[in-house]
Coordinates of C-alpha atoms and ligand atoms in Angstrom, one line a residue:
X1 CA -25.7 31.8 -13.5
X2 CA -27.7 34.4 -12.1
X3 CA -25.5 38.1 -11.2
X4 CA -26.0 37.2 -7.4
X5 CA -24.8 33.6 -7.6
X6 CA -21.6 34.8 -9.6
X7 CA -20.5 37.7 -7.1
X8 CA -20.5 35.2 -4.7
X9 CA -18.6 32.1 -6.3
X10 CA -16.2 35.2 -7.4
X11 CA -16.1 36.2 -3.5
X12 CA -15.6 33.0 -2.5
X13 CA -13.0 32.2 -5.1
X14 CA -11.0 35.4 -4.4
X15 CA -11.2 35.2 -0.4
X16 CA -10.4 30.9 -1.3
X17 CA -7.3 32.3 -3.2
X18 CA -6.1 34.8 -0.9
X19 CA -6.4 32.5 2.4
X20 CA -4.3 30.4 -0.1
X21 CA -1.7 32.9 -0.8
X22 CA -1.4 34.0 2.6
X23 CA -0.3 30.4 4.0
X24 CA 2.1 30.6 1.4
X25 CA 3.6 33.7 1.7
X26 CA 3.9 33.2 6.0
X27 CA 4.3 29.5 6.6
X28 CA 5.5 26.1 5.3
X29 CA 3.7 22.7 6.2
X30 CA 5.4 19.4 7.0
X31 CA 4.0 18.2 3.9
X32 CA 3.0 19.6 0.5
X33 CA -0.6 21.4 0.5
X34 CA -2.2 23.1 -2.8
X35 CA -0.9 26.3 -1.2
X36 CA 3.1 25.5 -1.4
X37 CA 3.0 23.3 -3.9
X38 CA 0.3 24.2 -6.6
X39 CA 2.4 22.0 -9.3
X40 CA 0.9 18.9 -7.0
X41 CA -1.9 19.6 -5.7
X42 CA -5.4 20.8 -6.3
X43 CA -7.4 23.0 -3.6
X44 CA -9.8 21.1 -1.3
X45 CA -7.2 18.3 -1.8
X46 CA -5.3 16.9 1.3
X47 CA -2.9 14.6 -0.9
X48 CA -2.4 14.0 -4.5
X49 CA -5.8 13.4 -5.5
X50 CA -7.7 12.7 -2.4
X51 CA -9.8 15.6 -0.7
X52 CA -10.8 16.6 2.6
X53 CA -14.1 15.6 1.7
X54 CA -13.3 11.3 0.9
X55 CA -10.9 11.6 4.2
X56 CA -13.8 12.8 6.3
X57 CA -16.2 10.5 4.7
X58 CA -13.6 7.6 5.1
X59 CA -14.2 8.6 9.1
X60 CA -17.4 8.3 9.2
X61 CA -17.4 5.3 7.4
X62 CA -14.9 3.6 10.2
X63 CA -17.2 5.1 13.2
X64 CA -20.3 3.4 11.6
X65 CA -18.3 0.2 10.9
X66 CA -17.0 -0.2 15.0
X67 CA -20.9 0.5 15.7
X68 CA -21.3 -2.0 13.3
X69 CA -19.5 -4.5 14.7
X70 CA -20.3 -3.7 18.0
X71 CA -22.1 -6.7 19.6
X72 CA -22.7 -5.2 23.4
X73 CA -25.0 -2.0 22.0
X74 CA -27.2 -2.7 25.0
X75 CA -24.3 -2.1 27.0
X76 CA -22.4 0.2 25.6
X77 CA -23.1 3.7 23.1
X78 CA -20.1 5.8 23.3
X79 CA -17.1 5.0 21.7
X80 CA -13.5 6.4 21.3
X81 CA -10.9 5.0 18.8
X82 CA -7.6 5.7 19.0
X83 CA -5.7 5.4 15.8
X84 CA -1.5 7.0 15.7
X85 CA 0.5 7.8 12.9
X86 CA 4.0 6.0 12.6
X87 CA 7.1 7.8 14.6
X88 CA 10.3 8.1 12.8
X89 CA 13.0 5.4 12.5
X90 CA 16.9 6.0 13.1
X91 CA 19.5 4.4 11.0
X92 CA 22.3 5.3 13.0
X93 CA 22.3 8.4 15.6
X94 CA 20.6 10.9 14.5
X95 CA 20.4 9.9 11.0
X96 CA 16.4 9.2 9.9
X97 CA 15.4 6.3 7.7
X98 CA 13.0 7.6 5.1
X99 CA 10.0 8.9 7.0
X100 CA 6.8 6.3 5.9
X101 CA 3.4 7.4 7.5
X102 CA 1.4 5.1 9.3
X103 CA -1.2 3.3 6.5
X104 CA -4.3 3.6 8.8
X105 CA -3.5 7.0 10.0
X106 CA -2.7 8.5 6.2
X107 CA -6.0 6.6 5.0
X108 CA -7.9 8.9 7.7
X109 CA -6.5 11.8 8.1
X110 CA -4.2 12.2 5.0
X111 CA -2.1 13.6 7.7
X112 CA 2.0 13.3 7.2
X113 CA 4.0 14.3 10.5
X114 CA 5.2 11.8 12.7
X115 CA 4.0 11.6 16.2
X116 CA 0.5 12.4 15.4
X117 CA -2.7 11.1 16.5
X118 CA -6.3 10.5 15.5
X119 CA -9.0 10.3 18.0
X120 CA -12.8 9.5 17.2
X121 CA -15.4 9.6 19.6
X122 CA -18.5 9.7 20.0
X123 CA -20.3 13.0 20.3
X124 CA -21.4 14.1 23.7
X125 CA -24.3 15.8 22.9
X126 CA -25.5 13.2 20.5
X127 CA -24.8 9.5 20.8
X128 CA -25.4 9.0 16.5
X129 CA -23.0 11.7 15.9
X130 CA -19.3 11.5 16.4
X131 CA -16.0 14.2 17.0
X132 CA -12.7 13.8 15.0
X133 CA -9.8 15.0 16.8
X134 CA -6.3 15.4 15.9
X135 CA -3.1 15.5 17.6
X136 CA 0.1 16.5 15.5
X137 CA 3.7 17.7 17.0
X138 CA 4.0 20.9 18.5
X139 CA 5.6 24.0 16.4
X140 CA 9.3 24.0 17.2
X141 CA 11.4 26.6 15.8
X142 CA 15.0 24.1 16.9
X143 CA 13.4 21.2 15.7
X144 CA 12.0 22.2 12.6
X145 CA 15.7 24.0 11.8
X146 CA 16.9 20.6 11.5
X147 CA 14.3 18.7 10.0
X148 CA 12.1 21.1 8.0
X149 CA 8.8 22.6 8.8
X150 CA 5.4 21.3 10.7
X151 CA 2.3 22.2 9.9
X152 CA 1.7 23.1 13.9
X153 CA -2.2 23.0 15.2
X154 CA -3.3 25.6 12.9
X155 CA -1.6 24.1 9.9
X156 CA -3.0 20.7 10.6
X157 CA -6.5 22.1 10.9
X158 CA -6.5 24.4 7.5
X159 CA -4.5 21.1 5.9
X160 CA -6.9 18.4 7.3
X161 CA -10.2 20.1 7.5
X162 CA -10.6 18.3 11.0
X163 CA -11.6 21.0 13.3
X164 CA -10.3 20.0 16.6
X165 CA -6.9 19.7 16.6
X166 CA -4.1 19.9 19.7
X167 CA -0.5 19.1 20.5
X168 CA 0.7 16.1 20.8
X169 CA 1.8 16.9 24.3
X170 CA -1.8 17.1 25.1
X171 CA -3.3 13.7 24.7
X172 CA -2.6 12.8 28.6
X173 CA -5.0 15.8 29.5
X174 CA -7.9 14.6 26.6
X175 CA -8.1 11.3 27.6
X176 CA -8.6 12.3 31.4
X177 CA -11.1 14.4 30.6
X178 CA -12.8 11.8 28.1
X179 CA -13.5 9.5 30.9
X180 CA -14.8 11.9 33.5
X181 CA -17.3 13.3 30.5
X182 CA -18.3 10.4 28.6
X183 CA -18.5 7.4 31.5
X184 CA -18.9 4.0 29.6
X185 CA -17.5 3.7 26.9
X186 CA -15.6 1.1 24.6
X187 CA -11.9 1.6 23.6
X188 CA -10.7 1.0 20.2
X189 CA -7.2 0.9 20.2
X190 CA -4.5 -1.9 19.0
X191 CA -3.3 -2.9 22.3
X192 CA -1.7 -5.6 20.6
X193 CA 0.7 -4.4 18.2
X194 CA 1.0 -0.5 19.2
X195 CA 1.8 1.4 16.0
X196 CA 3.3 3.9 18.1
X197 CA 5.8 3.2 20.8
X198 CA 6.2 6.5 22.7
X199 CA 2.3 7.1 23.3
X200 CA 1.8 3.3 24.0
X201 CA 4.3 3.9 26.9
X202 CA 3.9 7.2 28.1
X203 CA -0.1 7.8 27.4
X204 CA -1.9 4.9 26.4
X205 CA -1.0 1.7 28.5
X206 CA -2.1 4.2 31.6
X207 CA -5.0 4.5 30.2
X208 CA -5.8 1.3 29.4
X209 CA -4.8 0.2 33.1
X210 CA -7.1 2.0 34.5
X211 CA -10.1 0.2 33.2
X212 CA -12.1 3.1 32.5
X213 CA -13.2 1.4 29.6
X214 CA -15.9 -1.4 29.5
X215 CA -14.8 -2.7 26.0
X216 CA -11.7 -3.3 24.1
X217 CA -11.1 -3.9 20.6
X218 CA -9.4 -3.6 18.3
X219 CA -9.0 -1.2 14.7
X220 CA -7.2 -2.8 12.9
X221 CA -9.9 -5.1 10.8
X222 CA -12.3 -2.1 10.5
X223 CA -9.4 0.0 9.0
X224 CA -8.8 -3.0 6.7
X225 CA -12.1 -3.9 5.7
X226 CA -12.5 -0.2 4.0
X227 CA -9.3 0.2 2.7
X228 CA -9.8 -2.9 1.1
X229 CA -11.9 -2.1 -1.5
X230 CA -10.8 1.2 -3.0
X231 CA -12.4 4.6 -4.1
X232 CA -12.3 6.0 -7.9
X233 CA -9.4 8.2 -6.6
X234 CA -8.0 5.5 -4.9
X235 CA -8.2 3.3 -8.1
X236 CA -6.8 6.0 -11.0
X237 CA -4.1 6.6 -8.4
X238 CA -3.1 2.9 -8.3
X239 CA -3.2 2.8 -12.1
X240 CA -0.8 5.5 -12.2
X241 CA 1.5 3.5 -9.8
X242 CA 1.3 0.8 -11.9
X243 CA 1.9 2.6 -15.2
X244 CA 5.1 4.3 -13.7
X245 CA 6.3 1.1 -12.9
X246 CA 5.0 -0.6 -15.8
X247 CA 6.7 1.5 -18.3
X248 CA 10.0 1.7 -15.7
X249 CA 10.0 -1.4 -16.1
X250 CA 9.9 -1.2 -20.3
X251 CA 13.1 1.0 -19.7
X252 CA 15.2 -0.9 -17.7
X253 CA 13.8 -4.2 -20.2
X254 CA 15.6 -1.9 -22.7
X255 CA 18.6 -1.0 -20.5
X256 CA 19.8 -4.7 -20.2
X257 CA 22.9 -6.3 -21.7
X258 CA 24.6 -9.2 -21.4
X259 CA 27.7 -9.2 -17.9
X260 CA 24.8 -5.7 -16.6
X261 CA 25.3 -6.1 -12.5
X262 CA 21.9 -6.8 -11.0
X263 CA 22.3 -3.3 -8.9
X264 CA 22.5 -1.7 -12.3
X265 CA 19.0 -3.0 -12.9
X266 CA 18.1 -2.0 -9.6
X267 CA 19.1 1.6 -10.0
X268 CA 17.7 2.2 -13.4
X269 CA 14.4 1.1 -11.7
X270 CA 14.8 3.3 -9.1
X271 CA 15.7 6.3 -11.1
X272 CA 12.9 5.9 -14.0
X273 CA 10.3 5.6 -11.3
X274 CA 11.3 9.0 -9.6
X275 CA 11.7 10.5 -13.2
X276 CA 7.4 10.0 -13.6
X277 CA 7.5 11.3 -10.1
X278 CA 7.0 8.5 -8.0
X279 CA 8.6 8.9 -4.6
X280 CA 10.2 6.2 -4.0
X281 CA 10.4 1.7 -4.7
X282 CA 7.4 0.3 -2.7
X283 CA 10.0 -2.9 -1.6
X284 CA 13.5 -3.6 -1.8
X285 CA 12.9 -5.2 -5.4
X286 CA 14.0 -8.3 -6.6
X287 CA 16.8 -8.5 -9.1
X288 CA 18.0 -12.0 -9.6
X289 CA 20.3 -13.2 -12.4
X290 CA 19.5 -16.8 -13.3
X291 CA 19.8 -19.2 -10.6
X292 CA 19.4 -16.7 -7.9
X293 CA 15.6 -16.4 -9.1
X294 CA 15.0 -19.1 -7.1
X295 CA 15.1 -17.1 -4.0
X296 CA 12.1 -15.9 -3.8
X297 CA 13.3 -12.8 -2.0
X298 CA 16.5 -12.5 -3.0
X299 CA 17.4 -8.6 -2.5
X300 CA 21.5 -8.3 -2.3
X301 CA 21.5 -7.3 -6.2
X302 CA 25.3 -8.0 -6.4
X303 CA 26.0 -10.4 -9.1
X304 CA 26.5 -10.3 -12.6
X305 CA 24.2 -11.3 -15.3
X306 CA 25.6 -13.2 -18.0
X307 CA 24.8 -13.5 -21.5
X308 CA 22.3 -16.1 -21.6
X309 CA 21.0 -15.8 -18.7
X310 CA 17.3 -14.6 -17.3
X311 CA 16.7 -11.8 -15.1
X312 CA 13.3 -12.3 -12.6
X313 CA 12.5 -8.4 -11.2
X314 CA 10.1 -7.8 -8.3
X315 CA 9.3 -4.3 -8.0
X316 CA 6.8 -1.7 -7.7
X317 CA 6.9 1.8 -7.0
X318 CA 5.0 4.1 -3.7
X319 CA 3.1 6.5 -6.0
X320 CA 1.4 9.6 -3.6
X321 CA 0.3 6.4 -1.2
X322 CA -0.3 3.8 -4.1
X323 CA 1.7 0.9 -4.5
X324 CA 2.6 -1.2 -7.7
X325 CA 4.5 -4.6 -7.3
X326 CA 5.0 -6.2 -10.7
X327 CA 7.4 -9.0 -11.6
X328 CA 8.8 -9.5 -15.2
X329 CA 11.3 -12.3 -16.2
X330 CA 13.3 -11.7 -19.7
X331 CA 16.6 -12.9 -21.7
X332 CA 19.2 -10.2 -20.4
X333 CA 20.7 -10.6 -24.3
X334 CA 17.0 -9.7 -25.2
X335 CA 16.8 -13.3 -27.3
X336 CA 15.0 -16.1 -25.2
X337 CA 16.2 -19.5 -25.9
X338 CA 14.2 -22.6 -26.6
X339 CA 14.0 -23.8 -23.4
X340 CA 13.6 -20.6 -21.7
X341 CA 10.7 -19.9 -23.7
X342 CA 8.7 -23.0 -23.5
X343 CA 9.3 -22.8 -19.4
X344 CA 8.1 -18.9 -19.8
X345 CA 5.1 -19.7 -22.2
X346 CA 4.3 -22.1 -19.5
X347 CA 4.1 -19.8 -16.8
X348 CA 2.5 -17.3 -18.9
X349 CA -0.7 -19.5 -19.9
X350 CA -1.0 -19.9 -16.1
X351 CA -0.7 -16.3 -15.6
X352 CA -3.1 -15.5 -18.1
X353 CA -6.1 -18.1 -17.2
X354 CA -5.8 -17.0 -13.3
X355 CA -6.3 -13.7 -14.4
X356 CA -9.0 -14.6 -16.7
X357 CA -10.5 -15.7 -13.4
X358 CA -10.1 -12.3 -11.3
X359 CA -14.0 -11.4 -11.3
X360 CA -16.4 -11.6 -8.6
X361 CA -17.1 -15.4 -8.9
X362 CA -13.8 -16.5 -7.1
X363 CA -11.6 -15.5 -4.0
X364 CA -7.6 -15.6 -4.1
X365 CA -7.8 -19.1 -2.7
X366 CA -9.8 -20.6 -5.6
X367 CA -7.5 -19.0 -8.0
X368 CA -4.4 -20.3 -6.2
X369 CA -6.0 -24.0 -6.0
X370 CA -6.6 -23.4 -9.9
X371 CA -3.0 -22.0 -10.6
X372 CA -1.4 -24.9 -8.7
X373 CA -4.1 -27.2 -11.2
X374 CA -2.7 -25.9 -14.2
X375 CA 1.2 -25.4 -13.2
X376 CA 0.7 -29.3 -12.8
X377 CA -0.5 -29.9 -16.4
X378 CA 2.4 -27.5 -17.7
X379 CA 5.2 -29.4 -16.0
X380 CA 3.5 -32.5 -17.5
X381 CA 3.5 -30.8 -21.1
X382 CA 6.9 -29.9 -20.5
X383 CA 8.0 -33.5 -19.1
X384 CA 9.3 -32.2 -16.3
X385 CA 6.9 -34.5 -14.4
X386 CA 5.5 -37.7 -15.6
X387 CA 2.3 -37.5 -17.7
X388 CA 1.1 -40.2 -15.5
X389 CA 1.1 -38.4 -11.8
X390 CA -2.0 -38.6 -10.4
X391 CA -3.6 -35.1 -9.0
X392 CA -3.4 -35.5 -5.9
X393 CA 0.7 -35.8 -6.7
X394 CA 0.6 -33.5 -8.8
X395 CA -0.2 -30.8 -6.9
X396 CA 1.7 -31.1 -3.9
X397 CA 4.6 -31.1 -6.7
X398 CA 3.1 -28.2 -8.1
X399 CA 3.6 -26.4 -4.8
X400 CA 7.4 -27.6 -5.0
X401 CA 8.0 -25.7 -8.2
X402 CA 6.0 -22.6 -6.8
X403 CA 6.3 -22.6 -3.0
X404 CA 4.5 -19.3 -3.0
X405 CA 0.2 -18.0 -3.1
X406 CA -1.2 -16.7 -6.3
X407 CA -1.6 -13.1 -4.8
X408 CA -2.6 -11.0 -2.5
X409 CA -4.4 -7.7 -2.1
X410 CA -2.7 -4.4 -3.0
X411 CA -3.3 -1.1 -2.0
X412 CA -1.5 1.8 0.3
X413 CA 0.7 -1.6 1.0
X414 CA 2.8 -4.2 -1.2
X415 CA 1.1 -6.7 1.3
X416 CA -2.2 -5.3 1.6
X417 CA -4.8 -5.4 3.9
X418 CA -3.3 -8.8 5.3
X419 CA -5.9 -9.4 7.8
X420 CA -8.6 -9.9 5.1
X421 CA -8.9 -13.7 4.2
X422 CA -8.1 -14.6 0.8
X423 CA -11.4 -17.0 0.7
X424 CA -14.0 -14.3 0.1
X425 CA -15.1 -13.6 -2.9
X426 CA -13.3 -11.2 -5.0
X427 CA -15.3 -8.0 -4.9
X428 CA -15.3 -4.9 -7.5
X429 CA -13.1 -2.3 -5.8
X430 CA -10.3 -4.7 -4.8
X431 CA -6.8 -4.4 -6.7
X432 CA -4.9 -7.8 -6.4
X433 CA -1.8 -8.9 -8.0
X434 CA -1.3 -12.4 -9.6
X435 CA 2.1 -13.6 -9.8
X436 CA 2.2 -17.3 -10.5
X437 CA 6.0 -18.6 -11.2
X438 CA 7.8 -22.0 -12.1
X439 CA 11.7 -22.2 -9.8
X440 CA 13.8 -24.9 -11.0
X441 CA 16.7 -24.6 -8.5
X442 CA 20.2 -26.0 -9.7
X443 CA 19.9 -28.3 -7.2
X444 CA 16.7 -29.9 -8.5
X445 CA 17.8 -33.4 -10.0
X446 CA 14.7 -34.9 -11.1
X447 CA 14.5 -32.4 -14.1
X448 CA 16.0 -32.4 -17.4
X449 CA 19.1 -30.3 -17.4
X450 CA 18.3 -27.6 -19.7
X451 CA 15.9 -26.3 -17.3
X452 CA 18.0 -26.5 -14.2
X453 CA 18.5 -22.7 -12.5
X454 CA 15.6 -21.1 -14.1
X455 CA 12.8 -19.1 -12.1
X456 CA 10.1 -17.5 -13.8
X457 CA 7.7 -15.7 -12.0
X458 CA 5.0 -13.2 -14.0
X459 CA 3.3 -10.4 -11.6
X460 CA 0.5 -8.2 -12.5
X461 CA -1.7 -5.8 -10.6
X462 CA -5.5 -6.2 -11.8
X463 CA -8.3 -4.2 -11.1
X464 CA -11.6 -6.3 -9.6
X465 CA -14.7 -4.8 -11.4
X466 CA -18.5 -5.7 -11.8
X467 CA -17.4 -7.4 -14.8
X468 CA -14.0 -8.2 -16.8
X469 CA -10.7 -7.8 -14.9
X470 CA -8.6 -4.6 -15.9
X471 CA -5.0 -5.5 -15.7
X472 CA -3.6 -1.9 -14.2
X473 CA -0.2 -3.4 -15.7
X474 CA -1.0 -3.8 -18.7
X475 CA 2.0 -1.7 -20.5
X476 CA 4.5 -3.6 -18.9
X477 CA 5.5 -6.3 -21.5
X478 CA 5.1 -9.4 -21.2
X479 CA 4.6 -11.8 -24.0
X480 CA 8.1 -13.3 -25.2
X481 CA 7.2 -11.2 -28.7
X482 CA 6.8 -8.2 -26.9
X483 CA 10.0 -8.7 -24.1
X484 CA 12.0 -9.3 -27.6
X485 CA 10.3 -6.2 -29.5
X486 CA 11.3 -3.8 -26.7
X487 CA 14.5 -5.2 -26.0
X488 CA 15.9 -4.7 -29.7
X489 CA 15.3 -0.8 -29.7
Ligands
LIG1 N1 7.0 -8.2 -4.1 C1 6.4 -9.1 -3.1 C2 5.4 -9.9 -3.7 O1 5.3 -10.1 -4.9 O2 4.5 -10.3 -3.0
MN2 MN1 6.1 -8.7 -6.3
MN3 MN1 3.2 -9.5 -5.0

């Protein structure tokens, strides 16, 4: 590196550092930045692992995806989309649920404060180019006494990157002055399902009453249709979900015993995802001590699990933004018997062959059609249906014994991205779970007894690529061999 070039990374670097040093030392944010929290995050970086740079480039993207799909260009060339965060939900008076940000507004602004607001429009000046703008609560020195600091308009600019930032307070006056400057124009917005209450009632629905618009559409399959198929950050962050909960789940495998309460399982979860700092369970989870596994989303977690019994878990962990959602089933003695085994080596083979099928030949429908296929021929093999059924029997059986799809997509979400059909082809970039399972209700009496109250459902996240699947969940185990390897340390 030439002397010149160095002084000036070295300038840069130093006047980088002490910008850095000088949020610290005067202000919080209402989230953690590389400045407060260096142990997190990196410079340049709005969350864990995601910069300013992939969250402005995720905004273009959407602006070039509503031209996109905009069939009335002849019409129409300026465009505004209006896209709010989530507001904050109340337990009880004055006691907050757990604040969870908006998906869409997180994946575009990386932005964490309640009450916020993204705006794109198109550029005045220049009908190609567009404006970010971002609205975020006000500073509030009584406010933020009780619940912590905000990053405030110059916070949220420094955090975000995005230059033009405001109060919230101060949407009314932009979108007044957006019509008289930009004429027609089409309005992105989800009239139908407003994210955000307040601003539907107080701002919004004005605006959309008065017609100034000549379109209306909506966001919320352009938002999908990107977060859909996910960037390398995205995708090392969702392996780290996974592996959190993957090897939480290993732990609380280990933890089991014969008469453990299902909430015990629960809150070993809970606590060895947080201990490899995840924030939080992405779902209530599923902890259900044998017959109970045959509500699918059983949650209350109150019974006892008996010796002899199986234990089906459902859960995932939020990980900076990334879900996980696995399910394991196991012996809570940590010994499978012979029936248990046969009905688990039944559902695993299933498992297995769907995921086998996880490349960019099939969607989520074909694999469900081919799961329900071979859940038939392993009832069969088990006699738990006659050998002789003919397939068209057999598979509305087969949906009887597992009344649920093969998967879905997985992302920011448990449920990803639920607008997206599951009959397109699976593409590289998509993470999908496939979580095939065999219920057996006690109240089932065309089955042979010793299977009677058993539900066995095995849930992995994979990892669509060009070429082979990549289970992200792989380190959970699964085989019976492995369950019983783990379970005896
Ligand atoms: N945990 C919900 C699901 O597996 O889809
Ligand atoms: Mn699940
Ligand atoms: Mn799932």
């Amino acid at each position: 590196m030439c002397i010149v070039m160095f002084f000036k990374e070295l300038t840069s670097y130093v006047l980088t550092k002490s910008i850095c040093l000088e949020f610290r030392a005067l202000r919080w944010f209402g989230q953690p930045t590389a400045a407060t929290h260096p142990h997190l995050l990196k410079e340049g970086e709005v969350t864990l692992g995601i910069s300013k740079t992939e969250y402005k480039s995720r905004r273009t993207k959407l602006f070039e995806l509503a031209k996109e799909n905009f069939k009335n260009v002849s019409l129409v060339k300026n465009h505004i989309l209006i896209l709010p965060s989530a507001t904050k939900l109340y337990m009880t008076n004055d006691i907050p649920y757990q604040f969870r940000q908006n998906s869409d507004f997180l994946y575009l602004t990386g932005f964490q404060e309640p009450d916020s607001l993204l705006v794109l429009h198109t550029s005045p000046d220049d009908s190609h180019d567009y404006h970010s703008v971002l609205f975020v609560p006000k500073k509030d020195p009584m406010k933020e006494l009780w619940d912590g600091p905000r990053s405030g308009v110059e916070g949220a600019r420094w955090l975000t990157g995005i230059e033009e930032v405001y109060n919230s307070e101060e949407l009314e006056r932009f979108c007044g002055d957006f019509c008289k400057r930009m004429g027609h124009f089409a309005l992105w917005y989800n009239y139908m399902k407003p994210v955000h209450l307040e601003f539907d009632a107080s701002v919004l629905r004005h605006f959309l009453k008065e017609k100034r618009h000549q379109f209306l559409e909506t966001t919320v399959h352009l938002c999908q249709k990107l977060r859909v198929i996910k960037s390398q950050a995205e995708i090392e962050l969702m392996s780290k979900s996974c592996q959190v909960a993957s090897n939480a789940f290993a732990d609380v495998m280990k933890f089991s015993y014969p008469e453990v309460k299902e909430s015990y399982l629960h809150a070993k979860m809970d606590f060895e995802c947080r201990m490899r700092d995840a924030q939080f369970l992405a779902y209530p989870p599923v902890v259900a001590g044998g017959n109970r596994a045959n509500t699918i989303h059983y949650i209350s977690n109150d019974q006892i699990i008996y010796g002899g019994e199986l234990v089906l878990m459902d859960a995932g962990c939020e990980y900076f933004g990334y879900t996980s959602d696995i399910s394991r089933t196991w012996p809570v003695s940590g010994k499978f018997n012979a029936a248990q085994q046969s009905l688990y080596e039944a559902v695993l083979f299933v498992q297995e062959s769907c995921i086998a099928m996880c490349t960019t030949n099939h969607s989520l429908d074909e694999i469900y059609r081919k799961m329900l296929e071979l859940i038939g021929h392993q009832l069969k093999k088990l006699g738990l249906i006659s050998a002789k059924m003919k397939d068209v029997e057999m598979l509305k059986v087969s949906r009887e014994f597992c009344p649920h799809h093969v998967g879905h997509y997985l992302g920011m979400d448990v449920h990803d991205t639920s607008e997206i059909p599951r009959s397109i082809k699976l593409q590289p970039g998509m993470v999908i779970t496939i979580e095939p399972g065999i219920y057996i209700p006690e109240t089932n009496t065309s089955v042979r007894t010793e299977f009677l109250g058993m539900g066995i459902r095995i849930e992995d996240n994979v990892l669509i690529t060009e070429s082979e699947p990549v289970v992200l969940s792989a380190a959970c185990p699964k085989t019976p061999v492995d369950i019983e390897r783990v379970m005896q340390r």
